[in-house]
Coordinates of N, CA, C and O in Angstrom, one line a residue:
X1 N 47.0 -3.7 -57.5 CA 47.9 -4.7 -57.1 C 49.2 -4.6 -57.9 O 50.3 -4.8 -57.3
X2 N 49.1 -4.2 -59.2 CA 50.3 -4.1 -60.0 C 51.2 -3.0 -59.4 O 52.4 -3.3 -59.3
X3 N 50.7 -1.8 -59.1 CA 51.6 -0.8 -58.6 C 52.1 -1.1 -57.2 O 53.3 -0.8 -57.0
X4 N 51.3 -1.7 -56.4 CA 51.8 -2.2 -55.1 C 53.0 -3.1 -55.2 O 54.0 -2.9 -54.6
X5 N 52.9 -4.1 -56.1 CA 54.0 -5.0 -56.3 C 55.2 -4.4 -57.0 O 56.3 -4.6 -56.6
X6 N 54.9 -3.6 -58.0 CA 56.0 -3.0 -58.8 C 56.8 -2.1 -57.9 O 58.1 -2.1 -57.9
X7 N 56.2 -1.3 -57.0 CA 56.9 -0.4 -56.1 C 57.7 -1.1 -55.1 O 58.6 -0.5 -54.5
X8 N 57.5 -2.4 -54.8 CA 58.2 -3.1 -53.8 C 59.0 -4.3 -54.4 O 59.4 -5.2 -53.7
X9 N 59.1 -4.2 -55.7 CA 59.9 -5.2 -56.5 C 59.4 -6.6 -56.2 O 60.2 -7.6 -56.1
X10 N 58.1 -6.8 -56.3 CA 57.4 -8.1 -56.1 C 56.9 -8.4 -57.5 O 56.4 -7.6 -58.2
X11 N 56.8 -9.7 -57.8 CA 56.3 -10.2 -59.0 C 54.9 -10.8 -58.7 O 54.9 -11.8 -58.0
X12 N 53.9 -10.3 -59.3 CA 52.5 -10.8 -59.1 C 52.1 -11.5 -60.4 O 52.2 -10.9 -61.5
X13 N 51.8 -12.8 -60.3 CA 51.5 -13.6 -61.5 C 50.1 -14.3 -61.3 O 49.9 -15.0 -60.3
X14 N 49.3 -14.1 -62.3 CA 48.0 -14.9 -62.3 C 48.3 -16.1 -63.2 O 48.6 -15.9 -64.4
X15 N 48.2 -17.2 -62.7 CA 48.5 -18.5 -63.4 C 47.2 -19.0 -64.1 O 46.2 -19.3 -63.4
X16 N 47.2 -19.0 -65.4 CA 46.0 -19.5 -66.1 C 46.3 -20.8 -66.9 O 45.5 -21.2 -67.7
X17 N 47.5 -21.3 -66.7 CA 47.9 -22.6 -67.3 C 47.3 -23.7 -66.6 O 47.6 -24.1 -65.5
X18 N 46.3 -24.4 -67.2 CA 45.5 -25.5 -66.5 C 46.4 -26.6 -66.1 O 46.1 -27.4 -65.2
X19 N 47.6 -26.8 -66.8 CA 48.5 -27.9 -66.5 C 49.2 -27.6 -65.1 O 49.7 -28.6 -64.5
X20 N 49.2 -26.4 -64.6 CA 49.8 -26.1 -63.4 C 48.8 -25.9 -62.2 O 49.1 -25.2 -61.2
X21 N 47.6 -26.4 -62.4 CA 46.5 -26.1 -61.5 C 46.8 -26.5 -60.0 O 46.2 -26.0 -59.1
X22 N 47.7 -27.5 -59.8 CA 47.9 -28.0 -58.4 C 49.3 -27.9 -58.0 O 49.6 -28.2 -56.8
X23 N 50.2 -27.6 -58.9 CA 51.7 -27.6 -58.5 C 52.1 -26.1 -58.2 O 52.3 -25.3 -59.0
X24 N 52.2 -25.8 -56.9 CA 52.5 -24.5 -56.4 C 54.0 -24.4 -56.0 O 54.3 -23.4 -55.4
X25 N 54.8 -25.3 -56.3 CA 56.1 -25.4 -55.7 C 57.0 -24.3 -56.3 O 58.1 -24.0 -55.7
X26 N 56.7 -23.6 -57.4 CA 57.5 -22.5 -57.9 C 57.2 -21.2 -57.4 O 57.7 -20.2 -57.8
X27 N 56.2 -21.1 -56.4 CA 55.7 -19.8 -55.9 C 56.2 -19.6 -54.5 O 56.5 -20.5 -53.8
X28 N 56.2 -18.3 -54.1 CA 56.6 -17.9 -52.8 C 55.4 -17.6 -51.9 O 55.5 -17.7 -50.7
X29 N 54.3 -17.3 -52.5 CA 53.1 -17.0 -51.8 C 51.9 -17.2 -52.7 O 51.9 -16.9 -53.9
X30 N 50.8 -17.8 -52.1 CA 49.6 -18.0 -52.8 C 48.5 -17.1 -52.2 O 48.3 -17.1 -51.0
X31 N 47.8 -16.4 -53.1 CA 46.6 -15.6 -52.7 C 45.4 -16.4 -53.1 O 45.1 -16.6 -54.3
X32 N 44.6 -16.8 -52.1 CA 43.4 -17.6 -52.4 C 42.2 -16.6 -52.1 O 41.6 -16.6 -51.1
X33 N 42.0 -15.8 -53.2 CA 41.0 -14.7 -53.0 C 40.0 -14.7 -54.1 O 40.4 -14.5 -55.3
X34 N 38.7 -14.9 -53.8 CA 37.7 -14.8 -54.8 C 37.2 -13.4 -54.9 O 37.0 -12.8 -55.9
X35 N 36.9 -12.8 -53.7 CA 36.6 -11.4 -53.6 C 36.8 -11.0 -52.1 O 37.2 -11.9 -51.3
X36 N 36.7 -9.8 -51.8 CA 36.9 -9.3 -50.4 C 35.7 -9.2 -49.6 O 35.8 -8.9 -48.4
X37 N 34.6 -9.6 -50.1 CA 33.3 -9.6 -49.4 C 33.1 -10.7 -48.4 O 32.4 -10.6 -47.4
X38 N 33.8 -11.8 -48.7 CA 33.6 -13.0 -47.9 C 32.3 -13.7 -48.3 O 31.8 -13.4 -49.3
X39 N 31.9 -14.5 -47.4 CA 30.6 -15.2 -47.7 C 30.7 -16.7 -47.9 O 31.7 -17.3 -47.7
X40 N 29.6 -17.2 -48.3 CA 29.5 -18.7 -48.5 C 29.7 -19.0 -49.9 O 29.0 -18.5 -50.8
X41 N 30.6 -19.9 -50.2 CA 30.9 -20.5 -51.5 C 30.8 -22.0 -51.3 O 31.9 -22.6 -51.4
X42 N 29.7 -22.5 -51.0 CA 29.6 -23.9 -50.6 C 29.9 -24.8 -51.8 O 30.3 -26.0 -51.5
X43 N 29.9 -24.3 -53.0 CA 30.3 -25.2 -54.1 C 31.7 -25.0 -54.5 O 32.2 -25.6 -55.5
X44 N 32.5 -24.2 -53.8 CA 33.9 -24.0 -54.1 C 34.8 -24.6 -53.0 O 34.7 -24.3 -51.8
X45 N 35.6 -25.6 -53.4 CA 36.5 -26.2 -52.4 C 37.7 -25.4 -52.0 O 37.9 -24.3 -52.6
X46 N 38.5 -25.8 -51.1 CA 39.7 -25.1 -50.7 C 40.9 -25.7 -51.3 O 42.0 -25.8 -50.7
X47 N 40.8 -26.1 -52.6 CA 41.9 -26.8 -53.2 C 43.2 -25.9 -53.3 O 44.3 -26.4 -53.2
X48 N 43.0 -24.6 -53.6 CA 44.2 -23.7 -53.6 C 45.0 -23.8 -52.3 O 46.2 -23.8 -52.3
X49 N 44.2 -23.8 -51.2 CA 44.8 -23.8 -49.9 C 45.5 -25.1 -49.6 O 46.7 -25.1 -49.1
X50 N 44.9 -26.2 -49.9 CA 45.5 -27.5 -49.6 C 46.7 -27.7 -50.5 O 47.7 -28.2 -50.1
X51 N 46.6 -27.3 -51.8 CA 47.8 -27.4 -52.7 C 48.9 -26.6 -52.2 O 50.1 -27.0 -52.3
X52 N 48.7 -25.4 -51.7 CA 49.7 -24.5 -51.2 C 50.4 -25.2 -50.0 O 51.6 -25.2 -49.9
X53 N 49.6 -25.7 -49.1 CA 50.1 -26.3 -47.9 C 51.0 -27.5 -48.2 O 52.1 -27.7 -47.7
X54 N 50.5 -28.3 -49.1 CA 51.2 -29.5 -49.5 C 52.6 -29.1 -50.2 O 53.6 -29.8 -50.0
X55 N 52.5 -28.0 -51.0 CA 53.8 -27.6 -51.7 C 54.7 -26.8 -50.7 O 55.8 -26.5 -51.1
X56 N 54.2 -26.5 -49.5 CA 55.1 -25.8 -48.6 C 55.2 -24.3 -48.9 O 56.2 -23.7 -48.6
X57 N 54.1 -23.7 -49.4 CA 54.0 -22.3 -49.8 C 53.1 -21.6 -48.9 O 51.9 -22.0 -48.8
X58 N 53.5 -20.5 -48.3 CA 52.6 -19.6 -47.5 C 51.5 -19.1 -48.3 O 51.6 -19.0 -49.5
X59 N 50.4 -18.8 -47.7 CA 49.2 -18.4 -48.4 C 48.4 -17.3 -47.6 O 48.6 -17.2 -46.4
X60 N 47.6 -16.6 -48.3 CA 46.7 -15.6 -47.7 C 45.3 -15.9 -48.3 O 45.2 -16.1 -49.5
X61 N 44.2 -15.8 -47.5 CA 42.9 -16.1 -47.9 C 41.9 -15.0 -47.5 O 42.3 -14.2 -46.7
X62 N 40.7 -15.0 -48.0 CA 39.7 -14.1 -47.6 C 38.7 -14.8 -46.7 O 38.7 -16.0 -46.6
X63 N 37.8 -14.0 -46.1 CA 36.9 -14.5 -45.1 C 35.7 -15.1 -45.8 O 34.6 -14.5 -45.9
X64 N 35.9 -16.3 -46.3 CA 34.8 -17.1 -46.9 C 34.7 -18.5 -46.4 O 35.6 -18.9 -45.6
X65 N 33.6 -19.2 -46.7 CA 33.3 -20.4 -46.1 C 34.5 -21.5 -46.2 O 34.8 -22.1 -45.2
X66 N 35.0 -21.6 -47.3 CA 36.1 -22.7 -47.5 C 37.3 -22.3 -46.7 O 38.0 -23.2 -46.1
X67 N 37.7 -21.0 -46.7 CA 38.9 -20.6 -46.0 C 38.7 -20.8 -44.5 O 39.6 -21.2 -43.7
X68 N 37.5 -20.4 -44.0 CA 37.2 -20.6 -42.6 C 37.3 -22.0 -42.2 O 37.8 -22.4 -41.1
X69 N 36.7 -22.9 -43.0 CA 36.7 -24.3 -42.7 C 38.1 -24.8 -42.7 O 38.5 -25.6 -41.8
X70 N 38.9 -24.4 -43.7 CA 40.3 -24.9 -43.8 C 41.1 -24.4 -42.6 O 41.9 -25.2 -42.0
X71 N 40.9 -23.2 -42.2 CA 41.6 -22.6 -41.0 C 41.3 -23.4 -39.8 O 42.1 -23.8 -39.0
X72 N 40.0 -23.7 -39.6 CA 39.5 -24.4 -38.4 C 40.0 -25.9 -38.4 O 40.4 -26.4 -37.3
X73 N 40.0 -26.5 -39.5 CA 40.3 -28.0 -39.5 C 41.7 -28.4 -40.0 O 42.1 -29.5 -39.7
X74 N 42.4 -27.5 -40.7 CA 43.7 -27.9 -41.2 C 44.8 -27.0 -40.8 O 45.9 -27.5 -40.6
X75 N 44.6 -25.7 -40.9 CA 45.8 -24.8 -40.7 C 45.3 -23.6 -39.9 O 45.0 -22.6 -40.5
X76 N 45.4 -23.7 -38.6 CA 45.0 -22.6 -37.7 C 45.7 -21.2 -38.0 O 45.2 -20.2 -37.7
X77 N 46.9 -21.3 -38.5 CA 47.7 -20.1 -38.8 C 47.3 -19.4 -40.1 O 48.0 -18.4 -40.4
X78 N 46.4 -19.9 -40.8 CA 46.0 -19.3 -42.1 C 45.6 -17.8 -41.9 O 44.7 -17.5 -41.2
X79 N 46.3 -16.9 -42.6 CA 45.9 -15.5 -42.5 C 44.7 -15.2 -43.3 O 44.7 -15.6 -44.5
X80 N 43.7 -14.7 -42.7 CA 42.4 -14.3 -43.4 C 42.3 -12.8 -43.4 O 42.3 -12.2 -42.3
X81 N 42.1 -12.2 -44.6 CA 42.0 -10.8 -44.7 C 40.6 -10.4 -45.2 O 39.9 -11.2 -45.8
X82 N 40.3 -9.1 -45.0 CA 38.9 -8.6 -45.4 C 39.0 -7.3 -46.2 O 38.0 -6.8 -46.6
X83 N 40.2 -6.8 -46.5 CA 40.3 -5.6 -47.3 C 41.7 -5.6 -48.0 O 42.6 -6.3 -47.7
X84 N 41.7 -4.7 -49.0 CA 43.0 -4.5 -49.7 C 44.1 -4.0 -48.8 O 45.2 -4.4 -48.9
X85 N 43.7 -3.1 -47.9 CA 44.7 -2.6 -46.9 C 45.3 -3.8 -46.1 O 46.5 -3.9 -45.9
X86 N 44.4 -4.6 -45.6 CA 44.9 -5.8 -44.8 C 45.8 -6.7 -45.7 O 46.8 -7.3 -45.2
X87 N 45.4 -6.9 -47.0 CA 46.1 -7.7 -47.9 C 47.5 -7.2 -48.1 O 48.5 -8.0 -47.9
X88 N 47.6 -5.9 -48.4 CA 49.0 -5.3 -48.6 C 49.8 -5.4 -47.3 O 51.0 -5.7 -47.4
X89 N 49.2 -5.1 -46.2 CA 50.0 -5.2 -44.9 C 50.4 -6.6 -44.7 O 51.6 -6.8 -44.2
X90 N 49.6 -7.6 -44.9 CA 49.9 -9.0 -44.7 C 51.0 -9.4 -45.6 O 52.0 -10.2 -45.2
X91 N 51.0 -9.0 -46.9 CA 52.0 -9.4 -47.8 C 53.4 -8.9 -47.3 O 54.4 -9.6 -47.3
X92 N 53.4 -7.6 -46.9 CA 54.6 -7.0 -46.4 C 55.1 -7.7 -45.2 O 56.3 -8.0 -45.0
X93 N 54.2 -8.0 -44.3 CA 54.6 -8.7 -43.0 C 55.2 -10.1 -43.3 O 56.2 -10.5 -42.8
X94 N 54.5 -10.8 -44.3 CA 55.0 -12.1 -44.6 C 56.4 -12.1 -45.3 O 57.2 -12.9 -45.1
X95 N 56.6 -11.0 -46.1 CA 57.9 -10.8 -46.8 C 59.0 -10.6 -45.7 O 60.0 -11.2 -45.8
X96 N 58.6 -9.8 -44.7 CA 59.6 -9.5 -43.6 C 59.9 -10.7 -42.8 O 61.0 -10.9 -42.3
X97 N 58.9 -11.6 -42.5 CA 59.0 -12.7 -41.6 C 58.8 -14.1 -42.4 O 58.1 -15.0 -41.9
X98 N 59.4 -14.1 -43.6 CA 59.1 -15.3 -44.4 C 59.5 -16.6 -43.8 O 58.8 -17.6 -43.9
X99 N 60.6 -16.6 -43.1 CA 61.1 -17.9 -42.5 C 60.1 -18.4 -41.5 O 59.8 -19.6 -41.4
X100 N 59.5 -17.5 -40.7 CA 58.5 -17.9 -39.7 C 57.3 -18.6 -40.4 O 56.8 -19.6 -40.0
X101 N 56.8 -17.9 -41.5 CA 55.7 -18.5 -42.2 C 56.0 -19.8 -42.9 O 55.1 -20.7 -42.9
X102 N 57.2 -20.0 -43.4 CA 57.6 -21.3 -43.9 C 57.6 -22.3 -42.9 O 57.2 -23.5 -43.1
X103 N 58.1 -22.0 -41.7 CA 58.0 -23.0 -40.6 C 56.6 -23.4 -40.2 O 56.4 -24.6 -40.0
X104 N 55.7 -22.5 -40.2 CA 54.3 -22.8 -39.9 C 53.7 -23.7 -41.0 O 53.0 -24.7 -40.7
X105 N 54.0 -23.4 -42.2 CA 53.6 -24.3 -43.3 C 54.2 -25.7 -43.3 O 53.5 -26.7 -43.4
X106 N 55.5 -25.7 -43.0 CA 56.2 -27.0 -43.0 C 55.6 -27.9 -41.8 O 55.4 -29.1 -41.9
X107 N 55.4 -27.2 -40.7 CA 54.9 -27.9 -39.5 C 53.6 -28.6 -39.8 O 53.3 -29.8 -39.5
X108 N 52.7 -27.9 -40.5 CA 51.3 -28.4 -40.8 C 51.3 -29.2 -42.1 O 50.5 -30.1 -42.2
X109 N 52.1 -28.8 -43.1 CA 52.1 -29.4 -44.4 C 52.5 -30.8 -44.4 O 51.9 -31.6 -45.1
X110 N 53.5 -31.1 -43.7 CA 54.0 -32.5 -43.7 C 53.0 -33.5 -43.2 O 52.8 -34.5 -43.7
X111 N 52.3 -33.1 -42.1 CA 51.4 -34.0 -41.5 C 50.1 -34.1 -42.4 O 49.5 -35.2 -42.5
X112 N 49.7 -33.0 -43.0 CA 48.4 -33.0 -43.7 C 48.6 -33.7 -45.1 O 47.6 -34.2 -45.6
X113 N 49.8 -33.7 -45.7 CA 50.0 -34.2 -47.0 C 49.5 -35.7 -47.0 O 48.7 -36.1 -47.9
X114 N 50.0 -36.5 -46.1 CA 49.6 -37.9 -46.1 C 48.2 -38.1 -45.8 O 47.4 -38.9 -46.4
X115 N 47.7 -37.4 -44.7 CA 46.3 -37.5 -44.3 C 45.4 -37.1 -45.4 O 44.4 -37.8 -45.7
X116 N 45.6 -36.0 -46.1 CA 44.7 -35.5 -47.1 C 44.7 -36.4 -48.3 O 43.6 -36.7 -48.8
X117 N 45.9 -36.9 -48.7 CA 45.9 -37.9 -49.8 C 45.1 -39.1 -49.5 O 44.3 -39.6 -50.3
X118 N 45.2 -39.6 -48.2 CA 44.4 -40.7 -47.8 C 42.9 -40.4 -47.8 O 42.1 -41.3 -48.2
X119 N 42.6 -39.2 -47.4 CA 41.2 -38.8 -47.4 C 40.6 -38.8 -48.8 O 39.5 -39.2 -49.0
X120 N 41.4 -38.2 -49.7 CA 40.9 -38.1 -51.1 C 40.8 -39.5 -51.7 O 39.7 -39.8 -52.3
X121 N 41.8 -40.3 -51.5 CA 41.7 -41.7 -52.0 C 40.5 -42.4 -51.4 O 39.7 -43.1 -52.1
X122 N 40.2 -42.3 -50.1 CA 39.1 -42.9 -49.4 C 37.8 -42.4 -50.0 O 36.9 -43.2 -50.3
X123 N 37.7 -41.1 -50.2 CA 36.5 -40.5 -50.8 C 36.2 -41.1 -52.2 O 35.0 -41.4 -52.5
X124 N 37.2 -41.2 -53.0 CA 37.0 -41.7 -54.4 C 36.6 -43.2 -54.3 O 35.8 -43.7 -55.1
X125 N 37.2 -43.9 -53.4 CA 36.9 -45.4 -53.2 C 35.4 -45.5 -52.9 O 34.7 -46.4 -53.4
X126 N 34.9 -44.6 -52.0 CA 33.5 -44.6 -51.6 C 32.6 -44.3 -52.8 O 31.6 -44.9 -52.9
X127 N 33.0 -43.3 -53.6 CA 32.2 -43.0 -54.8 C 32.1 -44.2 -55.7 O 31.0 -44.5 -56.2
X128 N 33.2 -44.8 -56.0 CA 33.2 -46.0 -56.9 C 32.4 -47.1 -56.3 O 31.7 -47.8 -57.0
X129 N 32.5 -47.3 -55.0 CA 31.8 -48.4 -54.3 C 30.3 -48.1 -54.5 O 29.5 -49.0 -54.8
X130 N 29.8 -46.9 -54.2 CA 28.4 -46.6 -54.3 C 28.0 -46.7 -55.8 O 26.9 -47.2 -56.0
X131 N 28.8 -46.3 -56.7 CA 28.5 -46.4 -58.1 C 28.3 -47.8 -58.5 O 27.3 -48.1 -59.3
X132 N 29.1 -48.7 -58.0 CA 28.9 -50.1 -58.3 C 27.6 -50.7 -57.7 O 26.9 -51.4 -58.4
X133 N 27.3 -50.2 -56.5 CA 26.0 -50.6 -55.9 C 24.8 -50.2 -56.7 O 23.9 -50.9 -57.0
X134 N 24.9 -48.9 -57.2 CA 23.8 -48.4 -58.0 C 23.7 -49.1 -59.3 O 22.6 -49.3 -59.8
X135 N 24.8 -49.3 -59.9 CA 24.9 -50.0 -61.2 C 24.2 -51.4 -61.0 O 23.4 -51.8 -61.9
X136 N 24.6 -52.1 -60.0 CA 24.0 -53.5 -59.8 C 22.5 -53.4 -59.6 O 21.8 -54.2 -60.2
X137 N 22.0 -52.4 -58.8 CA 20.6 -52.2 -58.6 C 19.9 -51.9 -59.9 O 18.8 -52.4 -60.2
X138 N 20.6 -51.1 -60.7 CA 20.0 -50.7 -62.0 C 19.9 -52.0 -62.9 O 18.9 -52.2 -63.6
X139 N 21.0 -52.7 -63.0 CA 21.0 -53.9 -63.9 C 20.0 -54.9 -63.4 O 19.4 -55.7 -64.3
X140 N 19.7 -55.0 -62.1 CA 18.8 -56.1 -61.7 C 17.3 -55.5 -61.5 O 16.5 -56.3 -61.1
X141 N 17.1 -54.3 -61.9 CA 15.8 -53.7 -61.8 C 14.9 -54.2 -63.0 O 15.5 -54.4 -64.1
X142 N 13.7 -54.2 -62.8 CA 12.8 -54.6 -63.9 C 12.6 -53.4 -64.9 O 13.0 -52.3 -64.6
X143 N 12.1 -53.7 -66.1 CA 11.9 -52.7 -67.1 C 10.9 -51.6 -66.6 O 11.0 -50.5 -66.9
X144 N 10.0 -52.1 -65.8 CA 8.9 -51.2 -65.3 C 9.6 -50.2 -64.3 O 9.3 -49.0 -64.5
X145 N 10.4 -50.6 -63.4 CA 11.1 -49.7 -62.5 C 12.0 -48.7 -63.3 O 12.1 -47.5 -63.0
X146 N 12.7 -49.2 -64.3 CA 13.6 -48.3 -65.1 C 12.7 -47.3 -65.8 O 13.1 -46.1 -65.9
X147 N 11.6 -47.7 -66.4 CA 10.7 -46.8 -67.1 C 10.2 -45.7 -66.1 O 10.2 -44.6 -66.4
X148 N 9.8 -46.2 -64.9 CA 9.3 -45.2 -63.9 C 10.4 -44.2 -63.5 O 10.1 -43.0 -63.3
X149 N 11.6 -44.7 -63.4 CA 12.7 -43.9 -63.0 C 12.9 -42.8 -64.1 O 13.0 -41.6 -63.7
X150 N 12.9 -43.1 -65.3 CA 13.1 -42.1 -66.4 C 11.9 -41.1 -66.4 O 12.1 -39.9 -66.6
X151 N 10.7 -41.7 -66.2 CA 9.5 -40.8 -66.3 C 9.5 -39.8 -65.1 O 9.1 -38.7 -65.2
X152 N 10.0 -40.3 -63.9 CA 10.0 -39.4 -62.8 C 11.0 -38.2 -63.0 O 10.9 -37.2 -62.4
X153 N 12.0 -38.4 -63.8 CA 13.1 -37.4 -64.1 C 12.6 -36.4 -65.1 O 13.2 -35.4 -65.2
X154 N 11.6 -36.7 -65.9 CA 11.2 -35.8 -66.9 C 9.9 -35.0 -66.6 O 9.5 -34.2 -67.3
X155 N 9.4 -35.3 -65.4 CA 8.2 -34.6 -64.9 C 8.5 -33.2 -64.5 O 9.5 -32.8 -64.0

């Protein structure tokens, strides 16, 4: 990757500053790549993709479960690659047609920003509501039920 970028005067940066985990506004392109094999990463969300879309930054992803879901439900124009060759070709194509890719991002990003924030807020509200319900059940349960609960978890 380094020689590919260096030969084309591109700057490739791996960001490991945890404070910048969701602000992609300083970047021109986001690579959401875990590996090139694809597959199911059911425990991995598509946060890089949603953050790129909200920041208005074009992105490239690999053929994995979260990217496929994101493409299907949020951003049909998401480029999905399966090899280094495809990755390098897509980077060059996006550099050549950057304005087009920005338009696609802006078209989808503006509408998804509000929707996604509302979805996230709604999800957290549901978590807190369920937590309150469980806490109430716990507080009103007998000692016997609490004891059985703990014993069932240690078996």
